[in-house]
PDB file of C-alpha atoms in Angstrom:
ATOM      1  CA  MET A   1       0.549   0.189   0.376  1.00 48.00           C
ATOM      2  CA  THR A   2       0.567   3.545  -1.039  1.00 57.00           C
ATOM      3  CA  SER A   3       2.310   5.808   2.441  1.00 85.00           C
ATOM      4  CA  VAL A   4      -0.483   7.214   3.777  1.00 96.00           C
ATOM      5  CA  LEU A   5       1.768   8.905   6.572  1.00 97.00           C
ATOM      6  CA  ALA A   6       4.997  10.338   6.830  1.00 97.00           C
ATOM      7  CA  SER A   7       7.664   8.168   8.431  1.00 97.00           C
ATOM      8  CA  SER A   8       8.495  11.160  10.589  1.00 97.00           C
ATOM      9  CA  THR A   9       4.351  10.732  11.960  1.00 98.00           C
ATOM     10  CA  HIS A  10       5.033   9.634  15.399  1.00 98.00           C
ATOM     11  CA  MET A  11       1.696   9.917  18.805  1.00 98.00           C
ATOM     12  CA  GLY A  12       0.775  13.399  20.601  1.00 98.00           C
ATOM     13  CA  PRO A  13      -1.463  13.900  23.228  1.00 98.00           C
ATOM     14  CA  VAL A  14      -3.544  11.592  25.279  1.00 98.00           C
ATOM     15  CA  GLU A  15      -7.570  12.900  26.436  1.00 98.00           C
ATOM     16  CA  LEU A  16      -8.135  10.961  28.598  1.00 98.00           C
ATOM     17  CA  ALA A  17     -11.584  11.070  30.957  1.00 98.00           C
ATOM     18  CA  ALA A  18     -11.459  11.460  34.382  1.00 98.00           C
ATOM     19  CA  ARG A  19     -13.685  11.222  37.229  1.00 98.00           C
ATOM     20  CA  ASP A  20     -12.030  13.791  40.120  1.00 98.00           C
ATOM     21  CA  LEU A  21     -10.538  16.148  37.099  1.00 98.00           C
ATOM     22  CA  GLN A  22      -8.456  18.561  39.971  1.00 97.00           C
ATOM     23  CA  GLY A  23      -7.281  14.417  41.409  1.00 98.00           C
ATOM     24  CA  LEU A  24      -6.302  13.734  38.737  1.00 98.00           C
ATOM     25  CA  ALA A  25      -4.452  16.286  37.081  1.00 98.00           C
ATOM     26  CA  ALA A  26      -2.135  16.712  40.713  1.00 98.00           C
ATOM     27  CA  PHE A  27      -1.359  13.335  40.095  1.00 98.00           C
ATOM     28  CA  TYR A  28       0.396  13.401  36.918  1.00 98.00           C
ATOM     29  CA  GLN A  29       2.059  16.742  37.668  1.00 98.00           C
ATOM     30  CA  ARG A  30       3.891  15.358  41.113  1.00 97.00           C
ATOM     31  CA  LEU A  31       4.559  11.871  39.384  1.00 98.00           C
ATOM     32  CA  LEU A  32       6.302  12.667  36.009  1.00 98.00           C
ATOM     33  CA  GLY A  33       6.894  16.554  36.900  1.00 98.00           C
ATOM     34  CA  LEU A  34       4.223  17.697  34.139  1.00 98.00           C
ATOM     35  CA  SER A  35       3.606  21.754  34.585  1.00 97.00           C
ATOM     36  CA  VAL A  36      -0.147  23.124  33.500  1.00 97.00           C
ATOM     37  CA  SER A  37      -1.087  24.898  30.982  1.00 96.00           C
ATOM     38  CA  TRP A  38      -4.424  25.467  31.237  1.00 94.00           C
ATOM     39  CA  LEU A  39      -6.974  24.422  33.968  1.00 93.00           C
ATOM     40  CA  GLY A  40     -10.338  25.024  34.428  1.00 95.00           C
ATOM     41  CA  ALA A  41     -13.928  22.918  35.662  1.00 94.00           C
ATOM     42  CA  GLN A  42     -13.992  21.160  32.859  1.00 97.00           C
ATOM     43  CA  ARG A  43     -10.480  20.064  31.306  1.00 98.00           C
ATOM     44  CA  ALA A  44      -7.199  20.412  32.077  1.00 98.00           C
ATOM     45  CA  VAL A  45      -3.848  20.318  29.472  1.00 98.00           C
ATOM     46  CA  LEU A  46      -0.102  18.598  31.331  1.00 98.00           C
ATOM     47  CA  SER A  47       2.693  19.741  29.376  1.00 98.00           C
ATOM     48  CA  ALA A  48       6.613  18.569  29.806  1.00 98.00           C
ATOM     49  CA  GLN A  49       8.270  21.857  29.012  1.00 96.00           C
ATOM     50  CA  GLY A  50       5.930  23.304  26.834  1.00 96.00           C
ATOM     51  CA  THR A  51       4.741  20.348  25.261  1.00 97.00           C
ATOM     52  CA  PRO A  52       1.088  19.327  25.718  1.00 98.00           C
ATOM     53  CA  LEU A  53       1.043  15.591  26.547  1.00 98.00           C
ATOM     54  CA  LEU A  54      -2.137  15.369  28.172  1.00 98.00           C
ATOM     55  CA  HIS A  55      -5.878  16.587  27.933  1.00 98.00           C
ATOM     56  CA  ILE A  56      -7.432  15.686  30.607  1.00 98.00           C
ATOM     57  CA  GLN A  57     -12.367  16.315  30.418  1.00 98.00           C
ATOM     58  CA  ALA A  58     -13.680  15.886  33.109  1.00 98.00           C
ATOM     59  CA  ALA A  59     -16.455  13.225  33.123  1.00 98.00           C
ATOM     60  CA  PRO A  60     -17.993  12.907  37.093  1.00 98.00           C
ATOM     61  CA  GLN A  61     -21.050  11.510  35.607  1.00 98.00           C
ATOM     62  CA  TRP A  62     -19.622   7.839  33.510  1.00 98.00           C
ATOM     63  CA  PRO A  63     -18.003   5.124  35.457  1.00 98.00           C
ATOM     64  CA  SER A  64     -15.596   3.611  35.908  1.00 97.00           C
ATOM     65  CA  ALA A  65     -13.776   1.277  33.142  1.00 96.00           C
ATOM     66  CA  PRO A  66     -13.164  -2.539  34.055  1.00 96.00           C
ATOM     67  CA  VAL A  67     -10.868  -4.554  33.328  1.00 97.00           C
ATOM     68  CA  SER A  68     -12.375  -6.246  30.455  1.00 97.00           C
ATOM     69  CA  ARG A  69     -14.122  -2.455  28.355  1.00 98.00           C
ATOM     70  CA  PRO A  70     -11.643  -2.243  25.253  1.00 98.00           C
ATOM     71  CA  GLY A  71      -9.551   0.806  25.674  1.00 98.00           C
ATOM     72  CA  LEU A  72      -6.467   2.087  27.036  1.00 98.00           C
ATOM     73  CA  TYR A  73      -4.054  -0.072  28.476  1.00 98.00           C
ATOM     74  CA  HIS A  74      -1.119   2.564  29.210  1.00 98.00           C
ATOM     75  CA  THR A  75      -0.418   5.890  28.102  1.00 98.00           C
ATOM     76  CA  ALA A  76       3.996   4.855  27.237  1.00 98.00           C
ATOM     77  CA  PHE A  77       5.926   8.390  28.373  1.00 98.00           C
ATOM     78  CA  LEU A  78       9.375   8.424  26.805  1.00 98.00           C
ATOM     79  CA  LEU A  79      12.465  10.346  28.687  1.00 98.00           C
ATOM     80  CA  PRO A  80      15.009  11.629  25.883  1.00 98.00           C
ATOM     81  CA  THR A  81      17.478   9.558  27.429  1.00 98.00           C
ATOM     82  CA  ARG A  82      18.931   6.528  30.266  1.00 98.00           C
ATOM     83  CA  ALA A  83      20.113   9.383  32.291  1.00 98.00           C
ATOM     84  CA  ASP A  84      17.081  11.130  32.479  1.00 98.00           C
ATOM     85  CA  LEU A  85      15.330   7.536  33.455  1.00 98.00           C
ATOM     86  CA  GLY A  86      17.330   7.164  36.569  1.00 97.00           C
ATOM     87  CA  ARG A  87      16.320  10.474  37.513  1.00 96.00           C
ATOM     88  CA  TRP A  88      12.999   9.992  37.036  1.00 97.00           C
ATOM     89  CA  LEU A  89      12.805   6.502  39.212  1.00 96.00           C
ATOM     90  CA  ALA A  90      14.725   8.112  42.227  1.00 94.00           C
ATOM     91  CA  HIS A  91      11.422  10.280  42.335  1.00 95.00           C
ATOM     92  CA  ALA A  92       9.202   7.989  41.887  1.00 95.00           C
ATOM     93  CA  ALA A  93      10.813   5.760  44.288  1.00 92.00           C
ATOM     94  CA  GLY A  94       9.404   8.457  47.524  1.00 91.00           C
ATOM     95  CA  LEU A  95       6.143   8.767  45.481  1.00 93.00           C
ATOM     96  CA  GLY A  96       6.072   5.380  47.859  1.00 89.00           C
ATOM     97  CA  LEU A  97       3.663   4.112  44.416  1.00 90.00           C
ATOM     98  CA  ARG A  98       3.358   0.264  43.455  1.00 91.00           C
ATOM     99  CA  ILE A  99       5.851   0.246  40.198  1.00 96.00           C
ATOM    100  CA  GLY A 100       7.066  -2.589  37.353  1.00 97.00           C
ATOM    101  CA  SER A 101       9.034  -3.312  35.544  1.00 97.00           C
ATOM    102  CA  GLY A 102      10.141  -5.120  32.202  1.00 98.00           C
ATOM    103  CA  ASP A 103      13.418  -5.037  30.332  1.00 98.00           C
ATOM    104  CA  HIS A 104      11.994  -5.050  26.253  1.00 98.00           C
ATOM    105  CA  LEU A 105      15.479  -5.007  24.191  1.00 98.00           C
ATOM    106  CA  VAL A 106      15.019  -2.015  23.086  1.00 98.00           C
ATOM    107  CA  SER A 107      13.315  -0.212  26.261  1.00 98.00           C
ATOM    108  CA  GLU A 108      13.384  -0.304  29.628  1.00 98.00           C
ATOM    109  CA  ALA A 109      10.019   0.607  31.155  1.00 98.00           C
ATOM    110  CA  PHE A 110       8.301   0.620  34.067  1.00 98.00           C
ATOM    111  CA  TYR A 111       4.645   0.421  34.631  1.00 98.00           C
ATOM    112  CA  LEU A 112       2.190   2.059  37.630  1.00 98.00           C
ATOM    113  CA  GLN A 113      -1.809   3.294  37.089  1.00 98.00           C
ATOM    114  CA  ASP A 114      -3.132   5.930  37.868  1.00 98.00           C
ATOM    115  CA  PRO A 115      -5.510   6.394  41.005  1.00 98.00           C
ATOM    116  CA  GLU A 116      -8.821   6.079  38.262  1.00 98.00           C
ATOM    117  CA  GLY A 117      -6.749   2.948  36.771  1.00 97.00           C
ATOM    118  CA  ASN A 118      -4.954   4.453  33.328  1.00 98.00           C
ATOM    119  CA  GLY A 119      -2.006   2.126  32.707  1.00 98.00           C
ATOM    120  CA  ILE A 120       1.723   3.423  32.871  1.00 98.00           C
ATOM    121  CA  GLU A 121       4.718   3.095  31.045  1.00 98.00           C
ATOM    122  CA  VAL A 122       7.828   5.157  31.583  1.00 98.00           C
ATOM    123  CA  TYR A 123      10.620   4.288  29.123  1.00 98.00           C
ATOM    124  CA  ALA A 124      13.947   5.523  27.607  1.00 98.00           C
ATOM    125  CA  ASP A 125      14.919   3.310  23.999  1.00 98.00           C
ATOM    126  CA  ARG A 126      17.819   2.172  23.583  1.00 98.00           C
ATOM    127  CA  PRO A 127      20.321   2.917  20.673  1.00 97.00           C
ATOM    128  CA  ARG A 128      18.261   1.991  18.286  1.00 97.00           C
ATOM    129  CA  ASP A 129      21.514   0.870  16.332  1.00 97.00           C
ATOM    130  CA  THR A 130      21.650  -2.381  18.259  1.00 97.00           C
ATOM    131  CA  TRP A 131      17.994  -3.218  17.861  1.00 98.00           C
ATOM    132  CA  VAL A 132      17.490  -6.371  16.166  1.00 98.00           C
ATOM    133  CA  TRP A 133      15.844  -6.594  13.150  1.00 98.00           C
ATOM    134  CA  GLN A 134      14.402 -10.389  11.542  1.00 96.00           C
ATOM    135  CA  GLY A 135      12.156 -10.822   8.879  1.00 95.00           C
ATOM    136  CA  GLY A 136      10.984  -6.840   9.079  1.00 95.00           C
ATOM    137  CA  GLN A 137       9.446  -7.797  12.996  1.00 97.00           C
ATOM    138  CA  VAL A 138      12.183  -6.359  15.965  1.00 98.00           C
ATOM    139  CA  GLN A 139      12.796  -8.525  18.549  1.00 97.00           C
ATOM    140  CA  MET A 140      11.222  -7.123  21.656  1.00 97.00           C
ATOM    141  CA  GLY A 141      10.558  -9.477  25.245  1.00 94.00           C
ATOM    142  CA  THR A 142      10.774  -9.107  29.034  1.00 95.00           C
ATOM    143  CA  GLN A 143      13.565  -9.676  30.902  1.00 96.00           C
ATOM    144  CA  ALA A 144      14.219  -7.762  34.136  1.00 96.00           C
ATOM    145  CA  VAL A 145      15.528  -4.334  34.497  1.00 97.00           C
ATOM    146  CA  ASP A 146      19.009  -3.909  36.397  1.00 97.00           C
ATOM    147  CA  THR A 147      17.433  -0.563  38.176  1.00 96.00           C
ATOM    148  CA  ALA A 148      20.901  -0.216  39.727  1.00 96.00           C
ATOM    149  CA  ALA A 149      22.360   0.578  36.086  1.00 97.00           C
ATOM    150  CA  VAL A 150      19.335   2.871  35.615  1.00 98.00           C
ATOM    151  CA  LEU A 151      20.223   4.644  38.201  1.00 96.00           C
ATOM    152  CA  ALA A 152      23.729   4.728  38.083  1.00 96.00           C
ATOM    153  CA  ALA A 153      22.967   6.441  34.252  1.00 97.00           C
ATOM    154  CA  ALA A 154      22.262   9.825  36.295  1.00 96.00           C
ATOM    155  CA  GLY A 155      24.684   9.947  38.768  1.00 95.00           C
ATOM    156  CA  LEU A 156      22.612   7.159  41.090  1.00 93.00           C
ATOM    157  CA  ASP A 157      23.343   5.702  43.901  1.00 90.00           C
ATOM    158  CA  PRO A 158      20.404   3.897  44.761  1.00 87.00           C
ATOM    159  CA  ARG A 159      21.538   3.335  49.223  1.00 84.00           C
ATOM    160  CA  HIS A 160      21.736   7.260  49.390  1.00 82.00           C
ATOM    161  CA  LEU A 161      18.998   8.955  47.404  1.00 83.00           C
ATOM    162  CA  THR A 162      17.224  11.835  48.342  1.00 79.00           C
ATOM    163  CA  THR A 163      14.372  13.470  47.782  1.00 79.00           C
ATOM    164  CA  ALA A 164      14.801  17.003  45.800  1.00 79.00           C
ATOM    165  CA  PRO A 165      12.259  18.343  43.072  1.00 86.00           C
ATOM    166  CA  TYR A 166      11.545  16.673  40.358  1.00 94.00           C
ATOM    167  CA  ALA A 167      10.581  18.585  37.088  1.00 97.00           C
ATOM    168  CA  ALA A 168       9.998  16.654  33.348  1.00 98.00           C
ATOM    169  CA  PRO A 169      12.655  17.200  30.939  1.00 98.00           C
ATOM    170  CA  ALA A 170      12.121  18.831  27.751  1.00 97.00           C
ATOM    171  CA  GLY A 171      11.823  16.155  25.190  1.00 98.00           C
ATOM    172  CA  THR A 172       9.411  14.332  26.641  1.00 98.00           C
ATOM    173  CA  ALA A 173       7.461  12.792  24.796  1.00 98.00           C
ATOM    174  CA  ILE A 174       4.341  10.585  24.172  1.00 98.00           C
ATOM    175  CA  GLY A 175       6.171   7.603  22.630  1.00 98.00           C
ATOM    176  CA  HIS A 176       3.574   5.646  22.193  1.00 98.00           C
ATOM    177  CA  VAL A 177      -0.294   4.289  23.294  1.00 98.00           C
ATOM    178  CA  HIS A 178      -1.479   0.828  23.797  1.00 98.00           C
ATOM    179  CA  LEU A 179      -4.801  -0.060  23.201  1.00 98.00           C
ATOM    180  CA  LYS A 180      -7.491  -2.934  24.762  1.00 98.00           C
ATOM    181  CA  VAL A 181      -8.922  -4.422  22.163  1.00 98.00           C
ATOM    182  CA  GLY A 182     -11.336  -7.467  21.024  1.00 98.00           C
ATOM    183  CA  HIS A 183      -8.893  -9.238  18.221  1.00 98.00           C
ATOM    184  CA  ALA A 184      -5.210  -7.775  17.613  1.00 98.00           C
ATOM    185  CA  ALA A 185      -5.048  -9.436  14.811  1.00 98.00           C
ATOM    186  CA  GLN A 186      -7.637  -7.599  13.170  1.00 98.00           C
ATOM    187  CA  ALA A 187      -7.317  -4.191  14.643  1.00 98.00           C
ATOM    188  CA  ALA A 188      -3.340  -4.757  13.370  1.00 98.00           C
ATOM    189  CA  ALA A 189      -5.262  -5.281   9.853  1.00 98.00           C
ATOM    190  CA  TRP A 190      -7.348  -2.018  10.446  1.00 98.00           C
ATOM    191  CA  TYR A 191      -4.434   0.300  11.374  1.00 98.00           C
ATOM    192  CA  GLY A 192      -2.136  -0.737   9.278  1.00 98.00           C
ATOM    193  CA  GLU A 193      -4.594   0.140   6.484  1.00 97.00           C
ATOM    194  CA  THR A 194      -5.776   2.743   8.029  1.00 97.00           C
ATOM    195  CA  LEU A 195      -3.422   4.829   9.188  1.00 98.00           C
ATOM    196  CA  GLY A 196      -0.112   2.621   7.100  1.00 97.00           C
ATOM    197  CA  LEU A 197       1.091   2.294   9.766  1.00 98.00           C
ATOM    198  CA  ASP A 198       3.143  -1.360   9.451  1.00 98.00           C
ATOM    199  CA  LEU A 199       3.636  -3.975  11.804  1.00 98.00           C
ATOM    200  CA  VAL A 200       6.795  -4.392  13.658  1.00 98.00           C
ATOM    201  CA  ALA A 201       5.860  -6.972  16.030  1.00 98.00           C
ATOM    202  CA  ASP A 202       3.378  -9.512  15.940  1.00 97.00           C
ATOM    203  CA  MET A 203       2.816 -11.677  18.793  1.00 96.00           C
ATOM    204  CA  GLY A 204      -0.036 -13.218  18.207  1.00 95.00           C
ATOM    205  CA  SER A 205      -2.784 -12.084  21.292  1.00 98.00           C
ATOM    206  CA  ALA A 206      -0.597  -8.866  20.361  1.00 98.00           C
ATOM    207  CA  ALA A 207       0.421  -6.918  17.299  1.00 98.00           C
ATOM    208  CA  PHE A 208       2.573  -3.957  17.539  1.00 98.00           C
ATOM    209  CA  LEU A 209       2.600  -1.519  14.615  1.00 98.00           C
ATOM    210  CA  SER A 210       5.204   1.908  14.271  1.00 98.00           C
ATOM    211  CA  TRP A 211       6.095   4.706  11.279  1.00 98.00           C
ATOM    212  CA  GLY A 212       9.714   4.965  10.239  1.00 97.00           C
ATOM    213  CA  GLY A 213      11.157   1.839  11.740  1.00 97.00           C
ATOM    214  CA  TYR A 214      10.317   3.275  15.061  1.00 98.00           C
ATOM    215  CA  HIS A 215       9.678  -0.090  17.196  1.00 98.00           C
ATOM    216  CA  HIS A 216       5.726   0.982  18.057  1.00 98.00           C
ATOM    217  CA  HIS A 217       3.162   4.252  18.489  1.00 98.00           C
ATOM    218  CA  ILE A 218       0.645   2.091  18.598  1.00 98.00           C
ATOM    219  CA  GLY A 219       0.792  -1.656  20.628  1.00 98.00           C
ATOM    220  CA  LEU A 220      -2.457  -3.604  20.690  1.00 98.00           C
ATOM    221  CA  ASN A 221      -3.221  -6.925  23.023  1.00 98.00           C
ATOM    222  CA  GLU A 222      -6.640  -9.029  23.511  1.00 98.00           C
ATOM    223  CA  TRP A 223      -5.514  -9.894  26.597  1.00 98.00           C
ATOM    224  CA  HIS A 224      -8.535  -8.750  28.373  1.00 97.00           C
ATOM    225  CA  THR A 225     -10.388  -8.099  26.166  1.00 98.00           C
ATOM    226  CA  ALA A 226     -11.061 -11.114  23.110  1.00 98.00           C
ATOM    227  CA  GLY A 227     -14.101 -10.674  21.564  1.00 98.00           C
ATOM    228  CA  GLN A 228     -15.233  -7.454  23.908  1.00 98.00           C
ATOM    229  CA  PRO A 229     -17.509  -6.007  21.266  1.00 97.00           C
ATOM    230  CA  ARG A 230     -17.368  -1.713  20.878  1.00 97.00           C
ATOM    231  CA  PRO A 231     -18.589  -0.367  23.822  1.00 97.00           C
ATOM    232  CA  THR A 232     -21.810   1.177  23.830  1.00 95.00           C
ATOM    233  CA  ALA A 233     -22.366   2.936  26.688  1.00 96.00           C
ATOM    234  CA  GLU A 234     -19.489   6.418  28.106  1.00 97.00           C
ATOM    235  CA  ALA A 235     -17.456   5.489  30.410  1.00 98.00           C
ATOM    236  CA  ALA A 236     -13.748   7.329  32.430  1.00 98.00           C
ATOM    237  CA  GLY A 237     -10.621   6.186  30.664  1.00 98.00           C
ATOM    238  CA  LEU A 238      -9.018   7.035  27.237  1.00 98.00           C
ATOM    239  CA  ALA A 239     -10.994   9.947  25.434  1.00 98.00           C
ATOM    240  CA  GLY A 240      -8.783   9.514  22.385  1.00 98.00           C
ATOM    241  CA  LEU A 241      -5.196   9.222  21.192  1.00 98.00           C
ATOM    242  CA  THR A 242      -3.399  11.781  18.843  1.00 98.00           C
ATOM    243  CA  VAL A 243      -0.664  11.044  15.929  1.00 98.00           C
ATOM    244  CA  GLN A 244       1.106  14.174  14.961  1.00 98.00           C
ATOM    245  CA  THR A 245       2.175  14.160  10.887  1.00 98.00           C
ATOM    246  CA  PRO A 246       4.341  17.124   8.738  1.00 97.00           C
ATOM    247  CA  ASP A 247       1.027  16.657   6.415  1.00 97.00           C
ATOM    248  CA  LEU A 248      -2.270  15.385   5.410  1.00 97.00           C
ATOM    249  CA  THR A 249      -2.825  15.276   2.294  1.00 96.00           C
ATOM    250  CA  ALA A 250      -2.493  11.818   1.060  1.00 97.00           C
ATOM    251  CA  LEU A 251      -3.974  10.277   4.506  1.00 97.00           C
ATOM    252  CA  ARG A 252      -7.130  13.036   3.129  1.00 97.00           C
ATOM    253  CA  ALA A 253      -7.938  10.900   0.171  1.00 96.00           C
ATOM    254  CA  HIS A 254      -6.741   7.407   1.548  1.00 97.00           C
ATOM    255  CA  LEU A 255      -9.434   7.671   3.857  1.00 97.00           C
ATOM    256  CA  SER A 256     -12.517  10.414   1.991  1.00 94.00           C
ATOM    257  CA  GLY A 257     -15.634   9.049   2.066  1.00 92.00           C
ATOM    258  CA  ARG A 258     -15.583   7.242   5.038  1.00 93.00           C
ATOM    259  CA  ALA A 259     -18.724   7.396   7.257  1.00 85.00           C
ATOM    260  CA  GLU A 260     -17.311   8.397  10.498  1.00 89.00           C
ATOM    261  CA  LEU A 261     -14.399  10.695   9.015  1.00 97.00           C
ATOM    262  CA  GLU A 262     -14.782  14.023  10.547  1.00 97.00           C
ATOM    263  CA  GLU A 263     -12.675  16.693   9.730  1.00 96.00           C
ATOM    264  CA  GLU A 264     -11.183  20.348   9.547  1.00 94.00           C
ATOM    265  CA  THR A 265      -8.110  22.173   7.398  1.00 92.00           C
ATOM    266  CA  ASP A 266      -5.326  20.524   8.983  1.00 96.00           C
ATOM    267  CA  VAL A 267      -7.206  17.722  11.906  1.00 97.00           C
ATOM    268  CA  LEU A 268      -8.980  14.603  10.867  1.00 98.00           C
ATOM    269  CA  ARG A 269     -11.099  12.847  13.154  1.00 98.00           C
ATOM    270  CA  LEU A 270     -12.429   8.535  13.287  1.00 97.00           C
ATOM    271  CA  ARG A 271     -12.138   5.996  15.618  1.00 97.00           C
ATOM    272  CA  ASP A 272     -11.115   2.248  14.855  1.00 98.00           C
ATOM    273  CA  PRO A 273     -13.208  -1.085  15.506  1.00 97.00           C
ATOM    274  CA  TRP A 274     -13.758  -0.881  19.369  1.00 98.00           C
ATOM    275  CA  GLY A 275     -15.100   3.507  19.518  1.00 97.00           C
ATOM    276  CA  ASN A 276     -11.311   4.843  19.715  1.00 97.00           C
ATOM    277  CA  ARG A 277     -10.814   8.290  19.196  1.00 98.00           C
ATOM    278  CA  ILE A 278      -8.315   9.201  17.083  1.00 98.00           C
ATOM    279  CA  THR A 279      -7.160  12.248  15.627  1.00 98.00           C
ATOM    280  CA  VAL A 280      -4.419  12.708  13.065  1.00 98.00           C
ATOM    281  CA  GLU A 281      -3.588  16.440  12.934  1.00 98.00           C
ATOM    282  CA  GLN A 282      -0.723  17.893  10.960  1.00 96.00           C
ATOM    283  CA  ALA A 283       2.158  19.424  12.073  1.00 84.00           C
ATOM    284  CA  GLY A 284       1.328  22.955  14.205  1.00 73.00           C
ATOM    285  CA  ALA A 285      -2.423  21.715  15.341  1.00 61.00           C
ATOM    286  CA  GLU A 286      -1.836  20.955  18.330  1.00 53.00           C
ATOM    287  CA  ASP A 287      -0.650  24.834  19.270  1.00 50.00           C
ATOM    288  CA  ARG A 288      -3.827  25.975  18.490  1.00 45.00           C
ATOM    289  CA  LEU A 289      -6.388  23.312  19.992  1.00 43.00           C
ATOM    290  CA  SER A 290      -4.682  23.345  23.439  1.00 43.00           C
ATOM    291  CA  ARG A 291      -5.479  27.360  23.450  1.00 35.00           C
TER     292      ARG A 291
END
């Protein structure tokens, strides 16, 4: 298929629907060192050094999403370097939160949940020249993270950690978004055909896709949601994800005539088969949409 999005396409802000807007915004400020770009009664925008990463909308009337509901598995916050990951880990250790981890060969990652049950990954990539590709697939796995080495990369000793003010470093980004779907293979086919993503790791019950040879921008799994259809009622949790790209021309033509497609000058909106809302915006659109 002809490419419909540039190889430099990447993830933009994630939107969450929160039962407690103020509480959830405060949690992400504390956990990730994000700053408030906008805070009102119905919406908050949280940023890292001026780059919006999270849009949180108030939805106190909606129920919490059960684990069996398709939607968000986790939002993955990418830190620029291993040293940045070490500094964040030292900060997180002082918060007393329950944190899991995984060395995925292409990255080192830590996992937790926010107070409303939304999954979070905080990670740093290993150098791209160390990633192993075979037959168009990138080798990923899950091994134990050497946390002492991660801390040492930041010049920190795990025996003598102290608390200090923490702010997200410049370059912090949404590296990928991992979704729960009813059928991983069907979802992978939809994302490939619709948004031109390449399937870079097929694990049967999970699939990972990307643009431009990244290890993944979109993760899809059916671990808790196999066979589940598109939800018919609203719930707190994922309200939408954003894709940012330099040019929408080819994608606009490719999607022309789709029933659920919403079009603006430099923004396209649609939903995947499980109802997850996807906003594809041209570079620069986020600055206007965040105001």
